[in-house]
Tab-separated table of C-alpha atoms (C1' of nucleotides) in Angstrom:
chain	number	residue	atom	x	y	z
A	1014	UNK	CA	0.000	0.000	0.000
A	1015	UNK	CA	2.894	2.332	0.745
A	1016	UNK	CA	4.065	2.139	-2.833
A	1017	UNK	CA	0.614	3.022	-4.076
A	1018	UNK	CA	0.469	6.008	-1.751
A	1019	UNK	CA	3.838	7.176	-2.930
A	1020	UNK	CA	2.775	6.945	-6.510
A	1021	UNK	CA	-0.368	8.839	-5.662
A	1022	UNK	CA	1.594	11.614	-3.988
A	1023	UNK	CA	3.925	11.876	-6.942
A	1024	UNK	CA	1.029	12.188	-9.316
A	1025	UNK	CA	-0.557	14.743	-7.061
A	1026	UNK	CA	2.602	16.816	-7.056
A	1027	UNK	CA	2.813	16.502	-10.826
A	1028	UNK	CA	-0.772	17.685	-11.104
A	1029	UNK	CA	-0.170	20.790	-9.039
A	1030	UNK	CA	2.984	21.577	-10.932
A	1031	UNK	CA	1.254	21.122	-14.267
A	1032	UNK	CA	-1.523	23.414	-13.073
A	1033	UNK	CA	1.047	26.001	-12.066
A	1034	UNK	CA	2.693	25.892	-15.455
A	1035	UNK	CA	-0.632	26.058	-17.230
A	1036	UNK	CA	-1.745	29.127	-15.296
A	1037	UNK	CA	1.633	30.752	-15.894
A	1038	UNK	CA	1.305	30.171	-19.627
A	1039	UNK	CA	-2.354	30.727	-20.292
A	1040	UNK	CA	-3.774	32.450	-17.253
A	1041	UNK	CA	-6.323	31.277	-14.755
A	1042	UNK	CA	-9.036	30.942	-17.400
A	1043	UNK	CA	-6.762	28.665	-19.425
A	1044	UNK	CA	-6.709	25.961	-16.771
A	1045	UNK	CA	-8.622	22.848	-17.954
A	1046	UNK	CA	-8.851	19.485	-16.254
A	1047	UNK	CA	-8.600	17.563	-19.518
A	1048	UNK	CA	-5.370	19.285	-20.481
A	1049	UNK	CA	-3.959	18.686	-17.026
A	1050	UNK	CA	-4.824	14.990	-17.206
A	1051	UNK	CA	-3.126	14.658	-20.593
A	1052	UNK	CA	-0.115	16.542	-19.257
A	1053	UNK	CA	0.449	14.237	-16.281
A	1054	UNK	CA	-0.567	11.129	-18.217
A	1055	UNK	CA	-3.799	10.038	-16.622
A	1056	UNK	CA	-7.476	10.038	-17.388
A	1057	UNK	CA	-9.669	13.048	-16.966
A	1058	UNK	CA	-11.546	11.538	-14.052
A	1059	UNK	CA	-8.369	10.610	-12.138
A	1060	UNK	CA	-7.792	14.253	-11.340
A	1061	UNK	CA	-10.589	13.979	-8.809
A	1062	UNK	CA	-8.730	11.266	-6.933
A	1063	UNK	CA	-5.862	13.702	-6.389
A	1064	UNK	CA	-7.771	16.825	-5.563
A	1065	UNK	CA	-11.320	17.621	-4.497
A	1066	UNK	CA	-12.020	20.060	-7.299
A	1067	UNK	CA	-10.500	22.788	-9.422
A	1068	UNK	CA	-10.893	25.348	-6.664
A	1069	UNK	CA	-8.578	23.374	-4.426
A	1070	UNK	CA	-6.081	23.026	-7.232
A	1071	UNK	CA	-6.032	26.772	-7.781
A	1072	UNK	CA	-5.550	27.406	-4.070
A	1073	UNK	CA	-2.656	24.931	-3.973
A	1074	UNK	CA	-0.966	26.717	-6.848
A	1075	UNK	CA	-1.674	30.019	-5.119
A	1076	UNK	CA	-0.028	28.720	-2.005
A	1077	UNK	CA	3.125	27.867	-3.935
A	1078	UNK	CA	3.138	31.280	-5.525
A	1079	UNK	CA	2.825	32.977	-2.149
A	1080	UNK	CA	5.656	30.836	-0.847
A	1081	UNK	CA	7.968	31.833	-3.665
A	1082	UNK	CA	6.992	35.461	-3.211
A	1083	UNK	CA	7.807	35.156	0.461
A	1084	UNK	CA	11.261	33.803	-0.344
A	1085	UNK	CA	11.871	36.606	-2.812
A	1086	UNK	CA	10.975	39.238	-0.255
A	1087	UNK	CA	13.193	37.604	2.334
A	1088	UNK	CA	16.130	37.695	-0.057
A	1089	UNK	CA	15.465	41.330	-0.886
A	1090	UNK	CA	15.986	42.531	2.669
A	1091	UNK	CA	18.812	40.202	3.655
A	1092	UNK	CA	21.449	41.619	1.331
A	1093	UNK	CA	23.614	44.368	2.838
A	1094	UNK	CA	21.854	45.416	6.031
A	1095	UNK	CA	19.751	48.228	4.604
A	1096	UNK	CA	18.059	50.839	6.762
A	1097	UNK	CA	14.398	50.169	7.524
A	1098	UNK	CA	13.437	52.846	5.018
A	1099	UNK	CA	15.506	51.260	2.267
A	1100	UNK	CA	14.249	47.842	3.278
A	1101	UNK	CA	10.753	48.939	2.494
A	1102	UNK	CA	11.831	50.287	-0.865
A	1103	UNK	CA	13.556	47.010	-1.662
A	1104	UNK	CA	10.541	45.005	-0.626
A	1105	UNK	CA	8.329	47.109	-2.854
A	1106	UNK	CA	10.699	46.684	-5.784
A	1107	UNK	CA	11.038	42.963	-5.164
A	1108	UNK	CA	7.267	42.707	-5.136
A	1109	UNK	CA	7.040	44.588	-8.403
A	1110	UNK	CA	9.727	42.435	-10.004
A	1111	UNK	CA	8.084	39.251	-8.805
A	1112	UNK	CA	4.771	40.390	-10.243
A	1113	UNK	CA	6.380	41.200	-13.571
A	1114	UNK	CA	8.189	37.854	-13.745
A	1115	UNK	CA	5.222	35.791	-12.585
A	1116	UNK	CA	2.540	37.915	-14.128
A	1117	UNK	CA	-0.151	35.309	-14.661
A	1118	UNK	CA	0.440	33.445	-11.423
A	1119	UNK	CA	0.454	36.688	-9.504
A	1120	UNK	CA	-2.752	37.820	-11.177
A	1121	UNK	CA	-4.356	34.489	-10.372
A	1122	UNK	CA	-3.883	35.233	-6.678
A	1123	UNK	CA	-6.267	38.147	-6.956
A	1124	UNK	CA	-8.526	37.086	-9.796
A	1125	UNK	CA	-9.684	33.875	-8.252
A	1126	UNK	CA	-12.830	34.196	-6.204
A	1127	UNK	CA	-14.478	31.268	-4.477
A	1128	UNK	CA	-18.093	30.624	-5.400
A	1129	UNK	CA	-20.268	32.176	-2.742
A	1130	UNK	CA	-20.767	30.045	0.336
A	1131	UNK	CA	-17.533	28.099	0.011
A	1132	UNK	CA	-14.832	29.632	2.102
A	1133	UNK	CA	-11.078	29.798	1.787
A	1134	UNK	CA	-9.361	27.148	3.915
A	1135	UNK	CA	-7.150	28.110	6.846
A	1136	UNK	CA	-3.871	27.066	5.309
A	1137	UNK	CA	-4.480	29.469	2.433
A	1138	UNK	CA	-5.330	32.391	4.707
A	1139	UNK	CA	-2.225	31.681	6.744
A	1140	UNK	CA	-0.003	31.864	3.661
A	1141	UNK	CA	-1.435	35.264	2.872
A	1142	UNK	CA	-0.858	36.698	6.320
A	1143	UNK	CA	2.807	35.696	6.331
A	1144	UNK	CA	3.559	38.288	3.691
A	1145	UNK	CA	2.777	41.261	5.876
A	1146	UNK	CA	5.570	40.206	8.215
A	1147	UNK	CA	8.131	41.622	5.786
A	1148	UNK	CA	6.574	45.042	5.796
A	1149	UNK	CA	5.743	45.033	9.461
A	1150	UNK	CA	9.290	44.683	10.753
A	1151	UNK	CA	10.872	47.734	9.092
A	1152	UNK	CA	7.772	49.765	9.883
A	1153	UNK	CA	8.061	48.862	13.549
A	1154	UNK	CA	11.659	50.108	13.507
A	1155	UNK	CA	10.654	53.359	11.806
A	1156	UNK	CA	7.666	54.053	14.034
A	1157	UNK	CA	8.535	52.805	17.518
A	1158	UNK	CA	5.726	54.874	19.009
A	1159	UNK	CA	2.969	53.075	17.143
A	1160	UNK	CA	0.963	50.202	18.492
A	1161	UNK	CA	0.929	46.812	16.749
A	1162	UNK	CA	-2.590	47.522	15.467
A	1163	UNK	CA	-1.567	50.857	13.996
A	1164	UNK	CA	1.484	49.272	12.450
A	1165	UNK	CA	-0.683	46.553	10.952
A	1166	UNK	CA	-2.931	49.133	9.363
A	1167	UNK	CA	-0.010	51.095	7.988
A	1168	UNK	CA	1.543	47.917	6.640
A	1169	UNK	CA	-1.676	47.052	4.886
A	1170	UNK	CA	-1.977	50.507	3.357
A	1171	UNK	CA	1.579	50.505	2.144
A	1172	UNK	CA	1.144	47.087	0.651
A	1173	UNK	CA	-2.111	48.061	-1.054
A	1174	UNK	CA	-0.616	51.200	-2.516
A	1175	UNK	CA	2.391	49.409	-3.967
A	1176	UNK	CA	0.194	46.583	-5.162
A	1177	UNK	CA	-2.003	49.089	-6.981
A	1178	UNK	CA	0.964	50.637	-8.722
A	1179	UNK	CA	2.234	47.272	-9.831
A	1180	UNK	CA	-1.206	46.033	-10.857
A	1181	UNK	CA	-2.119	48.995	-13.040
A	1182	UNK	CA	1.428	49.462	-14.260
A	1183	UNK	CA	1.711	45.874	-15.482
A	1184	UNK	CA	-1.756	45.875	-16.983
A	1185	UNK	CA	-2.059	46.726	-20.643
A	1186	UNK	CA	-4.949	48.989	-19.790
A	1187	UNK	CA	-5.554	52.511	-18.509
A	1188	UNK	CA	-1.831	52.819	-17.937
A	1189	UNK	CA	0.998	50.761	-19.300
A	1190	UNK	CA	4.524	51.465	-18.218
A	1191	UNK	CA	7.889	49.917	-19.044
A	1192	UNK	CA	9.253	48.073	-16.036
A	1193	UNK	CA	12.230	50.369	-15.307
A	1194	UNK	CA	9.920	53.381	-15.249
A	1195	UNK	CA	7.530	51.546	-12.983
A	1196	UNK	CA	10.338	50.658	-10.583
A	1197	UNK	CA	11.410	54.275	-10.465
A	1198	UNK	CA	7.902	55.467	-9.712
A	1199	UNK	CA	7.473	52.910	-6.969
A	1200	UNK	CA	10.796	53.834	-5.405
A	1201	UNK	CA	9.908	57.505	-5.402
A	1202	UNK	CA	6.446	57.034	-4.064
A	1203	UNK	CA	7.430	54.626	-1.298
A	1204	UNK	CA	10.116	57.021	-0.089
A	1205	UNK	CA	7.683	59.908	-0.245
A	1206	UNK	CA	5.075	57.961	1.649
A	1207	UNK	CA	7.476	56.951	4.397
A	1208	UNK	CA	8.957	60.423	4.766
A	1209	UNK	CA	5.485	61.897	4.811
A	1210	UNK	CA	4.390	59.458	7.483
A	1211	UNK	CA	7.462	60.231	9.600
A	1212	UNK	CA	6.852	63.972	9.256
A	1213	UNK	CA	3.273	63.489	10.421
A	1214	UNK	CA	4.435	61.482	13.409
A	1215	UNK	CA	6.860	64.195	14.451
A	1216	UNK	CA	4.220	66.879	14.029
A	1217	UNK	CA	1.746	64.748	15.998
A	1218	UNK	CA	4.268	64.215	18.800
A	1219	UNK	CA	5.104	67.933	18.916
A	1220	UNK	CA	1.427	68.823	19.089
A	1221	UNK	CA	0.958	66.343	21.918
A	1222	UNK	CA	3.691	67.956	24.029
B	406	UNK	CA	-38.781	55.263	-40.848
B	407	UNK	CA	-37.947	57.903	-38.258
B	408	UNK	CA	-40.348	56.371	-35.824
B	409	UNK	CA	-38.702	52.994	-36.270
B	410	UNK	CA	-35.290	54.519	-35.640
B	411	UNK	CA	-36.554	56.211	-32.518
B	412	UNK	CA	-37.954	52.980	-31.244
B	413	UNK	CA	-34.675	51.288	-31.991
B	414	UNK	CA	-32.731	53.911	-30.078
B	415	UNK	CA	-35.042	53.615	-27.121
B	416	UNK	CA	-34.621	49.876	-27.045
B	417	UNK	CA	-30.896	50.283	-27.335
B	418	UNK	CA	-30.848	52.644	-24.385
B	419	UNK	CA	-32.996	50.216	-22.432
B	420	UNK	CA	-30.594	47.417	-23.261
B	421	UNK	CA	-27.586	49.314	-21.996
B	422	UNK	CA	-29.388	50.349	-18.861
B	423	UNK	CA	-30.546	46.804	-18.204
B	424	UNK	CA	-26.978	45.611	-18.672
B	425	UNK	CA	-25.776	48.212	-16.210
B	426	UNK	CA	-28.282	47.129	-13.629
B	427	UNK	CA	-27.490	43.484	-14.184
B	428	UNK	CA	-23.754	44.010	-13.718
B	429	UNK	CA	-24.426	46.114	-10.619
B	430	UNK	CA	-26.514	43.332	-9.125
B	431	UNK	CA	-24.711	40.198	-10.200
B	432	UNK	CA	-21.288	41.248	-11.389
B	433	UNK	CA	-19.753	41.059	-14.830
B	434	UNK	CA	-20.036	37.277	-14.942
B	435	UNK	CA	-23.776	37.531	-14.260
B	436	UNK	CA	-24.482	39.332	-17.508
B	437	UNK	CA	-26.471	37.085	-19.911
B	438	UNK	CA	-28.022	38.023	-23.237
B	439	UNK	CA	-31.157	35.961	-22.612
B	440	UNK	CA	-31.862	37.705	-19.329
B	441	UNK	CA	-31.264	41.078	-20.921
B	442	UNK	CA	-33.683	40.288	-23.741
B	443	UNK	CA	-36.361	39.220	-21.287
B	444	UNK	CA	-35.727	42.347	-19.247
B	445	UNK	CA	-36.251	44.756	-22.138
B	446	UNK	CA	-39.013	42.665	-23.677
B	447	UNK	CA	-37.541	41.340	-26.897
B	448	UNK	CA	-36.191	38.125	-28.308
B	449	UNK	CA	-32.743	36.860	-27.587
B	450	UNK	CA	-31.587	37.448	-31.152
B	451	UNK	CA	-32.802	41.050	-31.227
B	452	UNK	CA	-29.984	42.067	-28.920
B	453	UNK	CA	-27.670	41.734	-31.885
B	454	UNK	CA	-29.606	44.330	-33.808
B	455	UNK	CA	-28.873	46.831	-31.076
B	456	UNK	CA	-25.273	46.044	-30.346
B	457	UNK	CA	-22.496	44.171	-32.146
B	458	UNK	CA	-21.754	41.783	-29.307
B	459	UNK	CA	-21.473	41.502	-25.547
B	460	UNK	CA	-18.055	43.124	-25.532
B	461	UNK	CA	-19.498	46.309	-26.948
B	462	UNK	CA	-22.293	46.230	-24.398
B	463	UNK	CA	-19.818	45.951	-21.549
B	464	UNK	CA	-17.768	48.829	-22.902
B	465	UNK	CA	-20.889	50.991	-23.192
B	466	UNK	CA	-21.750	50.297	-19.583
B	467	UNK	CA	-18.152	50.996	-18.647
B	468	UNK	CA	-18.350	54.301	-20.434
B	469	UNK	CA	-21.387	55.291	-18.401
B	470	UNK	CA	-19.658	54.269	-15.194
B	471	UNK	CA	-16.618	56.352	-16.062
B	472	UNK	CA	-18.878	59.299	-16.824
B	473	UNK	CA	-20.592	59.093	-13.481
B	474	UNK	CA	-17.258	58.725	-11.750
B	475	UNK	CA	-16.056	61.800	-13.566
B	476	UNK	CA	-19.059	63.789	-12.332
B	477	UNK	CA	-18.478	62.587	-8.780
B	478	UNK	CA	-14.873	63.698	-8.841
B	479	UNK	CA	-15.844	67.073	-10.269
B	480	UNK	CA	-18.315	67.607	-7.460
B	481	UNK	CA	-15.729	66.597	-4.876
B	482	UNK	CA	-13.345	69.417	-5.749
B	483	UNK	CA	-15.889	72.129	-6.467
B	484	UNK	CA	-17.222	72.495	-2.923
B	485	UNK	CA	-15.482	75.129	-0.829
B	486	UNK	CA	-12.307	76.032	-2.743
B	487	UNK	CA	-9.953	73.560	-1.120
B	488	UNK	CA	-6.185	73.829	-1.362
B	489	UNK	CA	-4.573	71.646	-4.043
B	490	UNK	CA	-3.409	69.284	-1.329
B	491	UNK	CA	-6.890	68.912	0.122
B	492	UNK	CA	-8.335	68.635	-3.362
B	493	UNK	CA	-6.260	65.537	-3.907
B	494	UNK	CA	-7.431	64.077	-0.622
B	495	UNK	CA	-11.039	64.772	-1.556
B	496	UNK	CA	-10.595	63.212	-4.968
B	497	UNK	CA	-9.114	60.125	-3.410
B	498	UNK	CA	-11.969	59.859	-0.934
B	499	UNK	CA	-14.568	60.471	-3.614
B	500	UNK	CA	-12.967	57.719	-5.667
B	501	UNK	CA	-13.079	55.368	-2.707
B	502	UNK	CA	-16.710	56.221	-1.979
B	503	UNK	CA	-17.692	55.782	-5.586
B	504	UNK	CA	-16.017	52.390	-5.668
B	505	UNK	CA	-17.820	51.332	-2.500
B	506	UNK	CA	-21.206	52.491	-3.767
B	507	UNK	CA	-20.763	51.062	-7.258
B	508	UNK	CA	-18.706	48.073	-6.309
B	509	UNK	CA	-19.626	45.705	-9.100
B	510	UNK	CA	-19.700	48.317	-11.843
B	511	UNK	CA	-16.386	49.667	-10.694
B	512	UNK	CA	-14.871	46.192	-10.590
B	513	UNK	CA	-16.164	45.523	-14.076
B	514	UNK	CA	-14.028	48.385	-15.366
B	515	UNK	CA	-10.907	46.488	-14.410
B	516	UNK	CA	-12.034	42.885	-14.698
B	517	UNK	CA	-13.102	43.044	-18.294
B	518	UNK	CA	-10.419	42.121	-20.733
B	519	UNK	CA	-10.933	42.054	-24.478
B	520	UNK	CA	-10.172	38.779	-26.175
B	521	UNK	CA	-6.714	39.005	-27.664
B	522	UNK	CA	-6.550	40.696	-31.013
B	523	UNK	CA	-9.647	42.808	-30.584
B	524	UNK	CA	-8.754	46.243	-29.355
B	525	UNK	CA	-10.551	48.772	-27.216
B	526	UNK	CA	-12.253	51.437	-29.345
B	527	UNK	CA	-11.149	55.072	-29.192
B	528	UNK	CA	-14.208	56.407	-27.433
B	529	UNK	CA	-13.556	54.044	-24.554
B	530	UNK	CA	-9.901	54.989	-24.238
B	531	UNK	CA	-10.873	58.656	-24.297
B	532	UNK	CA	-13.277	58.191	-21.385
B	533	UNK	CA	-10.493	56.635	-19.362
B	534	UNK	CA	-8.018	59.429	-20.001
B	535	UNK	CA	-10.434	62.107	-18.871
B	536	UNK	CA	-10.178	60.916	-15.297
B	537	UNK	CA	-6.555	61.875	-14.881
B	538	UNK	CA	-7.489	65.500	-15.507
B	539	UNK	CA	-8.828	65.756	-11.962
B	540	UNK	CA	-5.573	64.664	-10.406
B	541	UNK	CA	-3.401	66.526	-12.848
B	542	UNK	CA	-4.677	70.011	-12.036
B	543	UNK	CA	-3.980	70.091	-8.286
B	544	UNK	CA	-0.648	68.382	-8.860
B	545	UNK	CA	0.351	71.057	-11.350
B	546	UNK	CA	-0.444	73.693	-8.722
B	547	UNK	CA	1.602	71.853	-6.086
B	548	UNK	CA	4.602	71.179	-8.306
B	549	UNK	CA	4.989	74.167	-10.624
B	550	UNK	CA	8.543	73.123	-11.414
B	551	UNK	CA	7.591	69.816	-12.972
B	552	UNK	CA	7.071	69.199	-16.649
B	553	UNK	CA	3.737	67.953	-17.991
B	554	UNK	CA	5.274	64.514	-18.546
B	555	UNK	CA	6.541	64.326	-14.977
B	556	UNK	CA	3.173	65.477	-13.696
B	557	UNK	CA	1.463	62.842	-15.786
B	558	UNK	CA	3.630	60.147	-14.276
B	559	UNK	CA	3.040	61.388	-10.757
B	560	UNK	CA	-0.690	61.568	-11.400
B	561	UNK	CA	-0.665	58.006	-12.624
B	562	UNK	CA	1.262	56.795	-9.585
B	563	UNK	CA	-1.003	58.588	-7.152
B	564	UNK	CA	-4.042	57.204	-8.880
B	565	UNK	CA	-2.651	53.677	-8.895
B	566	UNK	CA	-1.763	53.831	-5.218
B	567	UNK	CA	-5.203	55.042	-4.166
B	568	UNK	CA	-6.838	52.561	-6.501
B	569	UNK	CA	-4.861	49.765	-4.896
B	570	UNK	CA	-5.948	50.792	-1.427
B	571	UNK	CA	-9.575	50.914	-2.483
B	572	UNK	CA	-9.378	47.671	-4.443
B	573	UNK	CA	-7.836	45.581	-1.682
B	574	UNK	CA	-9.759	47.361	1.028
B	575	UNK	CA	-13.134	46.692	-0.578
B	576	UNK	CA	-12.246	43.122	-1.448
B	577	UNK	CA	-13.282	40.437	0.971
B	578	UNK	CA	-9.856	38.882	0.619
B	579	UNK	CA	-6.355	39.375	2.001
B	580	UNK	CA	-7.586	42.495	3.742
B	581	UNK	CA	-11.102	43.634	4.458
B	582	UNK	CA	-11.665	46.961	6.096
B	583	UNK	CA	-14.783	48.857	7.158
B	584	UNK	CA	-15.292	51.881	4.919
B	585	UNK	CA	-14.632	54.595	7.545
B	586	UNK	CA	-11.309	52.984	8.409
B	587	UNK	CA	-10.438	52.735	4.744
B	588	UNK	CA	-11.228	56.415	4.209
B	589	UNK	CA	-9.016	57.341	7.124
B	590	UNK	CA	-6.137	55.272	5.794
B	591	UNK	CA	-6.470	56.784	2.366
B	592	UNK	CA	-6.558	60.304	3.754
B	593	UNK	CA	-3.453	59.713	5.802
B	594	UNK	CA	-1.514	58.061	3.049
B	595	UNK	CA	-2.394	60.614	0.384
B	596	UNK	CA	-1.294	63.446	2.659
B	597	UNK	CA	1.879	61.602	3.497
B	598	UNK	CA	2.617	60.939	-0.139
B	599	UNK	CA	2.094	64.532	-1.146
B	600	UNK	CA	4.130	65.927	1.731
B	601	UNK	CA	6.867	63.449	1.010
B	602	UNK	CA	6.906	64.410	-2.654
B	603	UNK	CA	7.078	68.107	-1.763
B	604	UNK	CA	9.935	67.486	0.659
B	605	UNK	CA	11.850	65.638	-2.064
B	606	UNK	CA	11.280	68.495	-4.484
B	607	UNK	CA	12.650	71.005	-2.000
B	608	UNK	CA	15.644	68.814	-1.286
B	609	UNK	CA	16.208	68.321	-4.990
B	610	UNK	CA	16.008	72.063	-5.614
B	611	UNK	CA	18.401	72.782	-2.752
B	612	UNK	CA	20.852	70.184	-4.043
B	613	UNK	CA	20.648	71.713	-7.503
B	614	UNK	CA	21.654	75.164	-6.221
C	1294	DT	C1'	4.146	-20.584	-1.847
C	1295	DG	C1'	-0.510	-20.496	-3.643
C	1296	DT	C1'	-5.370	-19.221	-3.979
C	1297	DA	C1'	-9.545	-16.481	-3.178
C	1298	DC	C1'	-10.971	-12.197	-2.155
C	1299	DA	C1'	-11.104	-7.061	-1.204
C	1300	DT	C1'	-9.739	-2.577	-2.154
C	1301	DC	C1'	-9.309	1.275	-4.668
C	1302	DA	C1'	-6.619	3.927	-8.184
C	1303	DG	C1'	-7.551	4.668	-12.734
C	1304	DT	C1'	-10.635	4.813	-17.002
C	1305	DG	C1'	-13.127	7.504	-20.350
C	1306	DA	C1'	-17.745	7.909	-21.892
C	1307	DA	C1'	-21.580	10.417	-20.657
C	1308	DC	C1'	-24.150	13.849	-17.954
C	1309	DG	C1'	-25.643	18.335	-17.335
C	1310	DC	C1'	-25.405	22.821	-17.800
C	1311	DG	C1'	-24.521	27.252	-19.690
C	1312	DC	C1'	-24.350	30.519	-23.131
C	1313	DG	C1'	-22.898	33.636	-27.229
C	1314	DT	C1'	-24.183	33.817	-31.755
C	1315	DT	C1'	-26.513	32.663	-36.131
C	1316	DC	C1'	-30.210	32.149	-39.344
C	1317	DA	C1'	-34.348	31.103	-41.949
C	1318	DC	C1'	-38.510	33.028	-41.348
C	1319	DT	C1'	-42.602	36.561	-40.062
C	1320	DG	C1'	-44.937	40.442	-40.071
C	1321	DA	C1'	-45.275	45.225	-39.349
C	1322	DT	C1'	-44.006	49.581	-41.430
C	1323	DG	C1'	-43.105	52.489	-45.067
C	1324	DT	C1'	-42.716	53.541	-50.128
C	1325	DA	C1'	-43.950	53.882	-55.090
C	1326	DC	C1'	-47.260	54.369	-58.345
D	1134	DT	C1'	-57.266	56.658	-51.276
D	1135	DG	C1'	-55.886	52.040	-52.584
D	1136	DT	C1'	-52.819	48.319	-54.024
D	1137	DA	C1'	-48.424	45.882	-54.770
D	1138	DC	C1'	-44.044	45.620	-53.233
D	1139	DA	C1'	-39.659	46.266	-50.439
D	1140	DT	C1'	-37.338	46.677	-46.270
D	1141	DC	C1'	-35.795	45.307	-42.108
D	1142	DA	C1'	-36.729	44.936	-37.045
D	1143	DG	C1'	-37.914	41.180	-34.494
D	1144	DT	C1'	-38.425	36.006	-33.589
D	1145	DG	C1'	-36.904	31.945	-31.186
D	1146	DA	C1'	-35.194	27.518	-32.354
D	1147	DA	C1'	-30.946	25.569	-33.239
D	1148	DC	C1'	-25.887	25.568	-33.687
D	1149	DG	C1'	-21.582	24.970	-31.720
D	1150	DC	C1'	-18.601	24.887	-28.322
D	1151	DG	C1'	-16.676	24.316	-23.848
D	1152	DC	C1'	-16.044	22.162	-19.655
D	1153	DG	C1'	-16.423	20.532	-14.575
D	1154	DT	C1'	-17.936	16.542	-12.594
D	1155	DT	C1'	-19.878	11.873	-12.101
D	1156	DC	C1'	-20.144	6.982	-12.495
D	1157	DA	C1'	-20.277	2.147	-13.772
D	1158	DC	C1'	-16.643	-0.509	-14.786
D	1159	DT	C1'	-11.507	-2.600	-15.037
D	1160	DG	C1'	-7.599	-4.297	-13.474
D	1161	DA	C1'	-3.617	-3.974	-10.714
D	1162	DT	C1'	-2.087	-4.313	-5.980
D	1163	DG	C1'	-2.262	-5.971	-1.537
D	1164	DT	C1'	-4.257	-8.976	2.209
D	1165	DA	C1'	-5.958	-13.171	4.605
D	1166	DC	C1'	-5.741	-17.794	5.208
DNA sequence: TGTACATCAGTGAACGCGCGTTCACTGATGTAC
DNA sequence: TGTACATCAGTGAACGCGCGTTCACTGATGTAC
């Protein structure tokens, strides 16, 4: 039985990997069970022995994408002991670069919506939360006076703002920007945002005295 | 023949309005030609006398949404002669409010992607460009030293950042925020961004001396 | 080791549904004389 | 005003395609004795 289970796990891994590649090449809408089955060399119906349904498959691929993104962000801040301010800039740029290099997989993270009533499993939510860690740490160093809740909110805002720039910048719609220009804009805006936030903190502290 | 044309135009208007309502209620994916036909009281096939295909219908609805958004933003800056800085805050908040109140229609603007090869018609692109006008004007007042191109880029970045905050904030995913909290975050971040940008300009000018 | 039996991964045809678009046809409206 | 004809909006059944999921069946693998 062990051998059978092993085989099953291998096939399962192959399925998820094939799904990842398919989304990367053709986008979320290009993912088809029949193509996946052909790709991993099994029948159409066998897919449902490996995975409950397509939703689960998409979440598994999403989880892998988030994991790789996490690694990328970790690498970005580890090189050369940057200041917290520069850390945040690097994280933003690393995020932008990751999005550009994994465009379809990255889009899939946000495009996919569960059918109403079915909710996202815990392990998927957990993966998502991990990402904010990267932003939280430098922010905490920059704003020692802020509470964890405040820092969480700021982290979320910063993330959303950078995400928006990357999302619209990499789209071929409304605005389309060459990557180097986009990186420059993000750098400038992140610095401006941080400096602006620091200035407000100082002013707030002075007013409180 | 005039009477027939009139009737046709009325039906056409009804079709577009029905499509708008349907997207608002059920989202872009909930738009079906059969339901639309029933709604406006004609046969399924008649829809194609009024409109080339569903893509055109979606773009027409999008155009109306952009128009209403444009009006909202105009109203936001006209009340009470705000400073350029506060104008930008008001625009950002008005954008956020509009998105919250027209969630599905607003989403449809960004979700819809033309099938490859078919390109967005001019009138649609034009509608999109008009929006940047609102951001451009206050920015030009704040940064008199910048060229139109630079201002355009800054406008685009500001827009993208605020859009990102609204998009992720109004999503039920990754981050979900009550509207008042979202408005507060946007206000704070827009002010910080602007102040940061001004500070950089001053520093840049000083360095250039 | 050998035999009978149980389990369950794997099969692929078929189900079921949805939906944009087309098309041969109709009938009302308008025109020409 | 009346008649024959043309036009074209409107009809709704049918086409064509796509695709997730199910299910009765098979055959290989493993277990019990």
